[in-house]
mmCIF file of C-alpha atoms in Angstrom:
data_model
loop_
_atom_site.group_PDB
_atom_site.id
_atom_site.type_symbol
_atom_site.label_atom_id
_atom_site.label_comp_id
_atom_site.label_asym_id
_atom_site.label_seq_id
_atom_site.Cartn_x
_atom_site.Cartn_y
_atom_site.Cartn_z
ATOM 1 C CA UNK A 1 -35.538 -30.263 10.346
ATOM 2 C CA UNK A 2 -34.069 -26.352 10.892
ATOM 3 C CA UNK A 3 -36.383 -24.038 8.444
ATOM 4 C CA UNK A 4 -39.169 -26.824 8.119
ATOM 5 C CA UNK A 5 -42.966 -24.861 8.285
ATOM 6 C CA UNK A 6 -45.621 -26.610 10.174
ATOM 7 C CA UNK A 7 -48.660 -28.366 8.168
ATOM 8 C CA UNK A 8 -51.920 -26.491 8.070
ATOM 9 C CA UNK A 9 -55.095 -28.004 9.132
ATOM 10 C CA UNK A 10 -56.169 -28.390 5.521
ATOM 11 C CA UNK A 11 -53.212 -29.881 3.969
ATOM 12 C CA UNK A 12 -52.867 -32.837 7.277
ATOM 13 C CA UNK A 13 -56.138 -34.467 5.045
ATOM 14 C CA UNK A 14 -54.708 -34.422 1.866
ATOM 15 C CA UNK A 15 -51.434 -35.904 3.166
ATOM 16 C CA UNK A 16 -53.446 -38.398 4.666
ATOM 17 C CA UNK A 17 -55.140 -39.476 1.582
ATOM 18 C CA UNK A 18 -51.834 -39.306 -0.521
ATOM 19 C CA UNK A 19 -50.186 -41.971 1.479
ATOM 20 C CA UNK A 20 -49.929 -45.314 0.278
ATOM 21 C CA UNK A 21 -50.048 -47.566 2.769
ATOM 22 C CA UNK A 22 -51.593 -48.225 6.502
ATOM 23 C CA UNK A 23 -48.159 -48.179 7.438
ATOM 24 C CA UNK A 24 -47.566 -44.884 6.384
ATOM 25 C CA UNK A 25 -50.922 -43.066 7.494
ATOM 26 C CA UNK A 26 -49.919 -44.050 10.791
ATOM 27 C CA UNK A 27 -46.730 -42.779 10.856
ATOM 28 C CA UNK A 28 -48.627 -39.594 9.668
ATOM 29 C CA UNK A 29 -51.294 -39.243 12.024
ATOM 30 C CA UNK A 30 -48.972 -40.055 15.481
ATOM 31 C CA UNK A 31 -46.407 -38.084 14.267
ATOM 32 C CA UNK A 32 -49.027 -35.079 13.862
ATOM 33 C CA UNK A 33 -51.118 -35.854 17.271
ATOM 34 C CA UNK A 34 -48.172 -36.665 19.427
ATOM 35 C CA UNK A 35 -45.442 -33.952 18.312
ATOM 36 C CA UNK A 36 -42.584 -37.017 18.508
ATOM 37 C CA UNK A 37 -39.559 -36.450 16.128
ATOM 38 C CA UNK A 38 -38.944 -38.590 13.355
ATOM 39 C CA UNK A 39 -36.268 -41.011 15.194
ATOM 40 C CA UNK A 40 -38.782 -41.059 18.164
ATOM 41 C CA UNK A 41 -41.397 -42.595 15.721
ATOM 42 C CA UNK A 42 -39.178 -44.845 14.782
ATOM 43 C CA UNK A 43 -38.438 -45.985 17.869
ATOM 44 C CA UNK A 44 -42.045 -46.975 19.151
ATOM 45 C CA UNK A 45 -42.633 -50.651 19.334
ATOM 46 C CA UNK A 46 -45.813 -52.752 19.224
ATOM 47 C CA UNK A 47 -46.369 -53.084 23.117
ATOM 48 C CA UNK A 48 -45.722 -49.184 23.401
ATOM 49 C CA UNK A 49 -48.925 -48.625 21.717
ATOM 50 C CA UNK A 50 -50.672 -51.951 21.751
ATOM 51 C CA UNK A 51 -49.820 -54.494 24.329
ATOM 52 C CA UNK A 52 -52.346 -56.770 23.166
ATOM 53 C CA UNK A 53 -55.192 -54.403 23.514
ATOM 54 C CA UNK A 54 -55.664 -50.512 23.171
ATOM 55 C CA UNK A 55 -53.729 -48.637 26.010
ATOM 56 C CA UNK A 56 -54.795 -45.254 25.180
ATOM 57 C CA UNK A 57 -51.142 -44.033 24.990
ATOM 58 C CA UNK A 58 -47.963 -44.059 23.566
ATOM 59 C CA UNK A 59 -44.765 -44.897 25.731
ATOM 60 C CA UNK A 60 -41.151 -43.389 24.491
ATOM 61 C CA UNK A 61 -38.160 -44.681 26.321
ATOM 62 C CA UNK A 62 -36.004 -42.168 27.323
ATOM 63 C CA UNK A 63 -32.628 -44.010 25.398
ATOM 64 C CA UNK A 64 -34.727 -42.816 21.779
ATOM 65 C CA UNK A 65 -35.704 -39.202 23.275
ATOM 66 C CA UNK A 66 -33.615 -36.226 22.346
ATOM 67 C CA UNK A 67 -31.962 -34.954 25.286
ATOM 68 C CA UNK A 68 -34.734 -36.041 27.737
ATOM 69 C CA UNK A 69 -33.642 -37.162 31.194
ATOM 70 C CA UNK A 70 -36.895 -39.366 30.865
ATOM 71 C CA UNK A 71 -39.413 -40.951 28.123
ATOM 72 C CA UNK A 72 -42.366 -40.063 28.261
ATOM 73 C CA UNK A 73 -46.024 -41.476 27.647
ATOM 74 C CA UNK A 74 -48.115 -39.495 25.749
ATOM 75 C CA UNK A 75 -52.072 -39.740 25.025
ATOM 76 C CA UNK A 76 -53.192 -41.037 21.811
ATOM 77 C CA UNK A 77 -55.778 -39.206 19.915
ATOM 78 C CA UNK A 78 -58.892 -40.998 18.359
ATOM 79 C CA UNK A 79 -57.529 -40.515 14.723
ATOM 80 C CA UNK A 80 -54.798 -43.044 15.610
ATOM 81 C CA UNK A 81 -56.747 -45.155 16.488
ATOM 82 C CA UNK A 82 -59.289 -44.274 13.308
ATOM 83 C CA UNK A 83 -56.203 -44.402 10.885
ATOM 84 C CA UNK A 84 -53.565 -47.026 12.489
ATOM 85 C CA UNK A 85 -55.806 -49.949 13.569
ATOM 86 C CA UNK A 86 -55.566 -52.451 11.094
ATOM 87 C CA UNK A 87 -51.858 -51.482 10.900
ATOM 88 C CA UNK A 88 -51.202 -51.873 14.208
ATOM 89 C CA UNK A 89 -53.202 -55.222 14.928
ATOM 90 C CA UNK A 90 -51.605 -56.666 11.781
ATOM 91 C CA UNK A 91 -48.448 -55.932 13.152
ATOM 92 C CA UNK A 92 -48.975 -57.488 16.161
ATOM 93 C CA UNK A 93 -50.379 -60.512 15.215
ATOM 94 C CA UNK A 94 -47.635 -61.182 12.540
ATOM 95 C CA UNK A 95 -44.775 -59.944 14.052
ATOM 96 C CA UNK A 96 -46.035 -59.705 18.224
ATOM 97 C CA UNK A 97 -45.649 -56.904 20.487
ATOM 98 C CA UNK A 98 -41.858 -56.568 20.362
ATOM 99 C CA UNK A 99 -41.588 -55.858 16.972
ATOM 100 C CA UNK A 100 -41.098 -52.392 16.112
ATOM 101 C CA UNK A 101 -44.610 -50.585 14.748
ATOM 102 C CA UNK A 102 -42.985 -48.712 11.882
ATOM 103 C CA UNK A 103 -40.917 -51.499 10.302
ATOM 104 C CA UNK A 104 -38.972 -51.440 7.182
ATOM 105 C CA UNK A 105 -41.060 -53.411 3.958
ATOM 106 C CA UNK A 106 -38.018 -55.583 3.403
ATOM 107 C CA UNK A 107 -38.111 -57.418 7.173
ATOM 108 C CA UNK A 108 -38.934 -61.039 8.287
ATOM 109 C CA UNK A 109 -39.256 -60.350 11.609
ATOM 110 C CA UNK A 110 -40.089 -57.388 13.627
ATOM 111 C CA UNK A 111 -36.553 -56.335 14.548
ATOM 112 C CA UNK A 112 -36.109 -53.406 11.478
ATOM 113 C CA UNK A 113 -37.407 -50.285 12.047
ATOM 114 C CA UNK A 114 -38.209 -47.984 8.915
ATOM 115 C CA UNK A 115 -34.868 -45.883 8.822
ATOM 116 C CA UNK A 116 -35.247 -42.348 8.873
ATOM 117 C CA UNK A 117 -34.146 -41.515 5.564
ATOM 118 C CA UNK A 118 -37.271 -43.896 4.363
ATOM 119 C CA UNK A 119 -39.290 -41.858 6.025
ATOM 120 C CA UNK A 120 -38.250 -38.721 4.845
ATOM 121 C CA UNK A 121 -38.667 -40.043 1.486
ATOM 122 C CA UNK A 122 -42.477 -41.284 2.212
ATOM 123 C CA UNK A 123 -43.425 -37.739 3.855
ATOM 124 C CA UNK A 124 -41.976 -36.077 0.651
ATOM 125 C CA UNK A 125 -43.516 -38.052 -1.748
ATOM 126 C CA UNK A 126 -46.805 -37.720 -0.023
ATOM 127 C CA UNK A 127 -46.162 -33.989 0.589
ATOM 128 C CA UNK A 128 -45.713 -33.565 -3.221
ATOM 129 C CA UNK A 129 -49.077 -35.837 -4.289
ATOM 130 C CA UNK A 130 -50.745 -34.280 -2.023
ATOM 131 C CA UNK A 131 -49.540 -30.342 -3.324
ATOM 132 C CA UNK A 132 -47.991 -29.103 -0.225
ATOM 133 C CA UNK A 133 -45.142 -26.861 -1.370
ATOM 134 C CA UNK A 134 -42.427 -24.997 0.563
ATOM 135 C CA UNK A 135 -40.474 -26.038 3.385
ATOM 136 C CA UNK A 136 -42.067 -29.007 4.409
ATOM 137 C CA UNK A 137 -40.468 -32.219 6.393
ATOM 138 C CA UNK A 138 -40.660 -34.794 9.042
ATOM 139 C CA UNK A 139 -40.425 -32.127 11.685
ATOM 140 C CA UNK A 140 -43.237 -30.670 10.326
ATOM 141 C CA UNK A 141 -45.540 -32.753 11.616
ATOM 142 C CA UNK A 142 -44.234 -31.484 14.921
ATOM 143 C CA UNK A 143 -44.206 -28.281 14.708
ATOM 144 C CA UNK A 144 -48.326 -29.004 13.367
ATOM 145 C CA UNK A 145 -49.032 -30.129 16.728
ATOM 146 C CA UNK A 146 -46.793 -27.387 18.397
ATOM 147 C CA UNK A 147 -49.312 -24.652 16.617
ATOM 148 C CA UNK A 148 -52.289 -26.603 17.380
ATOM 149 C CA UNK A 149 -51.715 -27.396 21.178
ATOM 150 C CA UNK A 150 -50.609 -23.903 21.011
ATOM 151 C CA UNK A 151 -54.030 -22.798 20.333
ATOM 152 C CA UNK A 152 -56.128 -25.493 22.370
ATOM 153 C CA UNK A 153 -54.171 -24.297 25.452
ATOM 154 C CA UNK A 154 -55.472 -20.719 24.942
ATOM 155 C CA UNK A 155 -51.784 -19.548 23.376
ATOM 156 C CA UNK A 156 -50.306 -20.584 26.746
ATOM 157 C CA UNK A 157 -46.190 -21.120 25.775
ATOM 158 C CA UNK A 158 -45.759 -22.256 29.058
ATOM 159 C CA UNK A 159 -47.939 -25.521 28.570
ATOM 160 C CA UNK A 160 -47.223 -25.855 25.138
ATOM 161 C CA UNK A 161 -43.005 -26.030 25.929
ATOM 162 C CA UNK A 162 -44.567 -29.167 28.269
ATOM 163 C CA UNK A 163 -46.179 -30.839 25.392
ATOM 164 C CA UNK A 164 -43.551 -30.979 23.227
ATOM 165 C CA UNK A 165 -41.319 -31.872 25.977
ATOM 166 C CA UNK A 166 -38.867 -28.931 25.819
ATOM 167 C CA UNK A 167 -36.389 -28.053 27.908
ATOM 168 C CA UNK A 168 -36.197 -24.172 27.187
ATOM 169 C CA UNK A 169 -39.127 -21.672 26.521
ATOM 170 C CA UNK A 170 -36.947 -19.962 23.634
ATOM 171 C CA UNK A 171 -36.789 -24.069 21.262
ATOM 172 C CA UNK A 172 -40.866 -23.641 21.727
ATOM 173 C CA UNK A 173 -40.829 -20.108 20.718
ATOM 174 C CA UNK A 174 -38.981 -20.839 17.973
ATOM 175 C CA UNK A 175 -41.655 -23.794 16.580
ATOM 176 C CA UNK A 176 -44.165 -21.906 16.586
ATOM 177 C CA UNK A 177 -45.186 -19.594 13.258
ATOM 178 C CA UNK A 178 -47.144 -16.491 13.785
ATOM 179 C CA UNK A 179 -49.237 -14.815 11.693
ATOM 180 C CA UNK A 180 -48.109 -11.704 10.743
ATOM 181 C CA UNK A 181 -51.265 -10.126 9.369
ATOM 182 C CA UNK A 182 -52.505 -10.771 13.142
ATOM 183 C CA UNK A 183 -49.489 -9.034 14.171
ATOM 184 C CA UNK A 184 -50.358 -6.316 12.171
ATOM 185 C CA UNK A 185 -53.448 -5.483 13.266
ATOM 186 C CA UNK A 186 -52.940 -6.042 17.075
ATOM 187 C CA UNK A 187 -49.994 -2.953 16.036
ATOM 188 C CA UNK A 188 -52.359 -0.786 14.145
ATOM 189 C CA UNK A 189 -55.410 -1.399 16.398
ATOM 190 C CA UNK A 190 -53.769 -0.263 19.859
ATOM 191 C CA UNK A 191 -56.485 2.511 21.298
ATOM 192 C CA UNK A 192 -55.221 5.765 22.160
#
């Protein structure tokens, strides 16, 4: 979403805790450890995550990425795990590994996946409980793990445009927020 700010560490907890269902919270917490899109989210399945037991990672097929000559496989971090298990086991065991993992409430079998616009409508209903204000959206859960990979990889933008999986240096530049009080002070403090 164009204009969309990314989460900041302390409002990813109260998010958490303002969704309403398993379901949901795990949306939530790959979204914001993975840096997928929305429609990308959507498109895992059961056995892309959980083929019967933990894999450790989260396959992508290249038809659901944007632009991507590829999918990708990404590693899962222990809060999915921590927040999606019982989601993701129930899912399996009622629907099996086909089904997709973020499936719409009304379905009898696994073949509906939670439409975008559902989504949306979760995040900002959570956003609100949870008193997150401003520009906030599904792609800000992305651009929360662009500005925190950012940082873990010692402000490199050269590994960071590889996690997210972009193309062009100048679509990672533009994720990423920086602080302009930081700015400021690296401008004032120059020795002479």
């Amino acid at each position: 979403m164009k204009g969309c700010r990314p989460l900041q560490q302390d409002e990813v907890g109260k998010v958490i805790a303002a969704l309403q269902t398993d379901r949901d919270r795990t949306l939530f917490v790959l979204g914001c450890t993975t840096g997928l899109r929305i429609s990308e989210l959507l498109s895992v399945r059961v056995r892309h995550i959980y083929p019967g037991e933990w894999s450790g990672v989260v396959e992508v097929k290249r038809r659901h990425m944007k632009g991507a000559g590829e999918g990708r496989v990404l590693p899962l971090h222990p809060m999915v795990r921590k927040h999606g298990e019982r989601h993701v086991k129930r899912t399996y065991k009622r629907f099996g590994p086909d089904a997709f993992l973020f499936g719409s409430k009304r379905r009898r079998t696994g073949d509906s996946a939670l439409a975008v616009r559902s989504a949306q409508l979760i995040l900002s209903e959570a956003y609100q409980v949870a008193g997150v204000t401003g520009a906030v959206g599904t792609h800000s859960m992305r651009k929360f793990f662009a500005s925190q990979v950012h940082e873990r990889l010692g402000r490199d933008i050269n590994r960071t445009k590889e996690a997210l999986g972009h193309r062009w240096i100048q679509t990672t530049v533009a994720y990423l927020s920086f602080d302009r009080a930081e700015i400021d002070s690296a401008v004032t403090g120059i020795d002479w």
